[in-house]
């Protein structure tokens, strides 16, 4: 189950196609979007707005694994707490995975306001020794799809800068809204590029196949 | 303005007395509790439940400075974002203050489930070099006031252990629900003891007198 | 391809069964052991002995993804460098995966000599904020299979201590030689238990399905 | 009591005015300067020179709280040790306070020689995850007041650079000699600006009102 | 030149013998003690008292390299600043050297008040990942020589505990007053034991032979 | 004994001269190069190739102290493990020594591929708070001696940049192949310059004179 944590269902169909294409054959994909809520997650406030309905979905729906489809990992701790199934955030899946592929990881975020928030998330995860650059393309989330060409160009430019200047050897896309163009970017960037929505899907499949889920002891105990 | 982030007003009066007694003469105290919500904040889920109403209060009420009266600092980032007045959490106020008083800080938390959450908060704050012990008295928040004697005894015992064994030279109470007994504990503990609700009040007064509030640039930009 | 980095093929068959059972249906498993080399990897010296042949295998064999089947990740950097296919170590796969499941990770290692080595590996990975306990059951690798009952009992005991005393909420087995008993341990330990050989297999499948491999820029450039 | 840790009393009057204006109504201000000592604190050596007389003042004078009025926190540990009253340094007060206001803190120091010293102090405080930029305006302390316009312009320029380029969301002035121009700078800088002398004063009032002082256990035990 | 940073010359002769015995043949040893000052360095205050005279000695005496003979490294930064010759502290020499010999370093200090001070010094040095245990034998410096047998027994006991329980693989003596018994302890402790006075002497010889001294750029620029 | 970890003896004579000149009078120098192996150590793979023969030399030759003469410290842990004599790597000797001389250390490496490897080594050593800049002159090791003038100019340029821009106050040469020009560079760089081969030699002499060698407990236990 993919929870699109936004108050619109207009992306549900395209998301279904994207996840279905990336999923293993025997994985069923269900996209759930919110009845109410902002169209984009671009602030701490928008995260607060969407979390109650997300928890409600996690508590009432039937699923084997759930993904809250936003790089910022909104209410991920509460989600792991209320659910006794696998719950994954694209941000965490992509970043932990990136650690396997190189030494020095950079995130390409849409907006400069994301930079401090993502650094706080990285510090919370305790991986700031490895992931210590967050770049911004200065295109707000809602404008990402306006002109795909501009967005792609901006990502390639920032990625090139962070690889050449900062010595990044892996690049992580900092927004699940960049998913649709990710495959077109891979050849243009000289290091591995991780798309977080697909990363979350595959990690969810992995945990399901290993029959492991988040700890229900102490931290996520209900 | 003190926001009691719980769905009951039964503590409002006692809280008013406590804050009034600790406040500067020219500080007006207003206690606001929630219309709806859990009686205690004891999980990530309970934090999610209360946050929308907290943000709403911050956006509609008139105040110079607001305190979200819970040590766990629920939705503190969103609160600092939506408000253009001073917003403070007791957890952050108490912990940053503690760094001035000694080298090695311990938190005494009610429940062992709090231990990992508080450690994550400390890591998020980036002060884990100094605050690296969280002790639990294993009395859930809702039972803290049942038998004050037992609670006091348990806090004194844990504080003594962390001072003698871990070498803590400052102790921070890990729940604003311990406020009423804090003054009775001070003589029983050989190191400075910080009560977070009073700490937040005084820090709010301090920032107001210096005419400083949280950065509205990047991170808390609306 | 699974490289058993030891100079004996006596485990190849059992390993084949284990990996086959854990693998996705369309994953072909090939076990390769060394012509020459120590029977167990229990020292830095034994890692040095096996590495030239491992690199040779990686450079001459045909495979989509390779796992060097030892928790200590011997010559993992050289392996990722010489190969232009996916190369994974069980230690790194298990530890990065564990970060998704809880906050405080403990490793259960066979021997107390492993403790400093694993701590160095964790520091090299830059995840020492989260993985900071290595426990030892004081049974050398070569004795792990002598009496399975004793080994299982020792692991359960150490895991219970690290969960109750250190507050670990995830436990990682610190030797791929513990793979065969891992499934029998899961019910006896109150937190998620990660078996590194299976973790490496599933992560290799994941990376293959996403068509990503280690960075060949800078660090692993040949 | 404000200890001006320099061998001249020419700043005492202006300092009295400054602190009096920032103080709470019921706070008495006393400025004490040294009989002997350098005119400015610009080296480790100058700190050594002034410390014996500072400790002597702390041991013989009557006061409720003392501030050693220099950002570099000279002999702050010895001062907290010999005194059984509140002792505060402007550097520590300003930096710990800044952590409440944003995520990424920059210090603007007078001289490039201050940069490594302030980084060492920050590391000693254990807050280098948050405070990791020290900028210099390359105007030695003794020249700060020569041409106020130049000093102000230089601070605004460095602050703007650190905000735009380094992503700082709070700026701390790295010298109490910048106090007199601080209020004129606030409007010119897009993030909160902390003046350390005033910060120390208000923190001293705060601790006094809470009846807390530095730990006299272990570290500051006499 | 060895500066005994205490106001008594009674140890000068024994110190001369000790250093002479450890020195290279062509190294001249000169012991200088202070005219005024405490008999032992046991507090931050005592460090403040001795520093002006130490700097004076460094500025007026003729020498190739100077050692301030105290593990706590009193006024080491000021000393390196005022002198254009090699200046070394036993604490820093011993700790940086210890990093070469094992992974996990413990310090055995005389008194429990030393524990937080030494941890601050270690943090200032930025080596807290490796040196993270300070043990105390609870014998104040002035009593170390009272009954050598008791002191030796206490050191051996604490060292054994830190090796067996904390997994330390190197032990550093945390007081130059333990120098005379160091050679008798070596056989009783299963890991390398570093005596800081001798370490400082040999490091001074090393730097002299390489013709390197502390940086006079930025940090130690006068 | 100096082990030149390369499959050619053409540098042995020049190395003998260099070490002899730097050595104490009573130190005997023996240069040993490998029978087989790459001409230069420029990859993880080349480190794997040379290690078995290095361990063999350490186990069969007679010596008091051995240096594996490469900045990257190839198989240093295995070397310390198999030998019961002193074993030192130039990289570790130079870096730990540099910590005594300034606060902020930069490494000048030959090739940009070295940058991530050296950062990993620094993190493994746990000194990344102090050593956090690795610069590259973009001249591969094999070309270092082609035109000494170009190499010297490139090192001076990078060193000047890292001193002026990054605030480095000590510079460490990141390749023992730069040894022959080191003495000619010292006057051109405004901060102490450490040449790792000489550093290793002097540290080996130091440890020998103190009769200390690496811990044979836990980590390097055979």
Tab-separated table of C-alpha atoms in Angstrom, chain E residues 32 62 103 115 144 163:
chain	number	residue	atom	x	y	z
E	32	UNK	CA	62.545	24.279	36.163
E	62	UNK	CA	66.778	29.353	26.462
E	103	UNK	CA	41.604	1.012	19.192
E	115	UNK	CA	37.140	12.582	35.027
E	144	UNK	CA	49.757	9.241	45.322
E	163	UNK	CA	40.471	-3.819	29.987
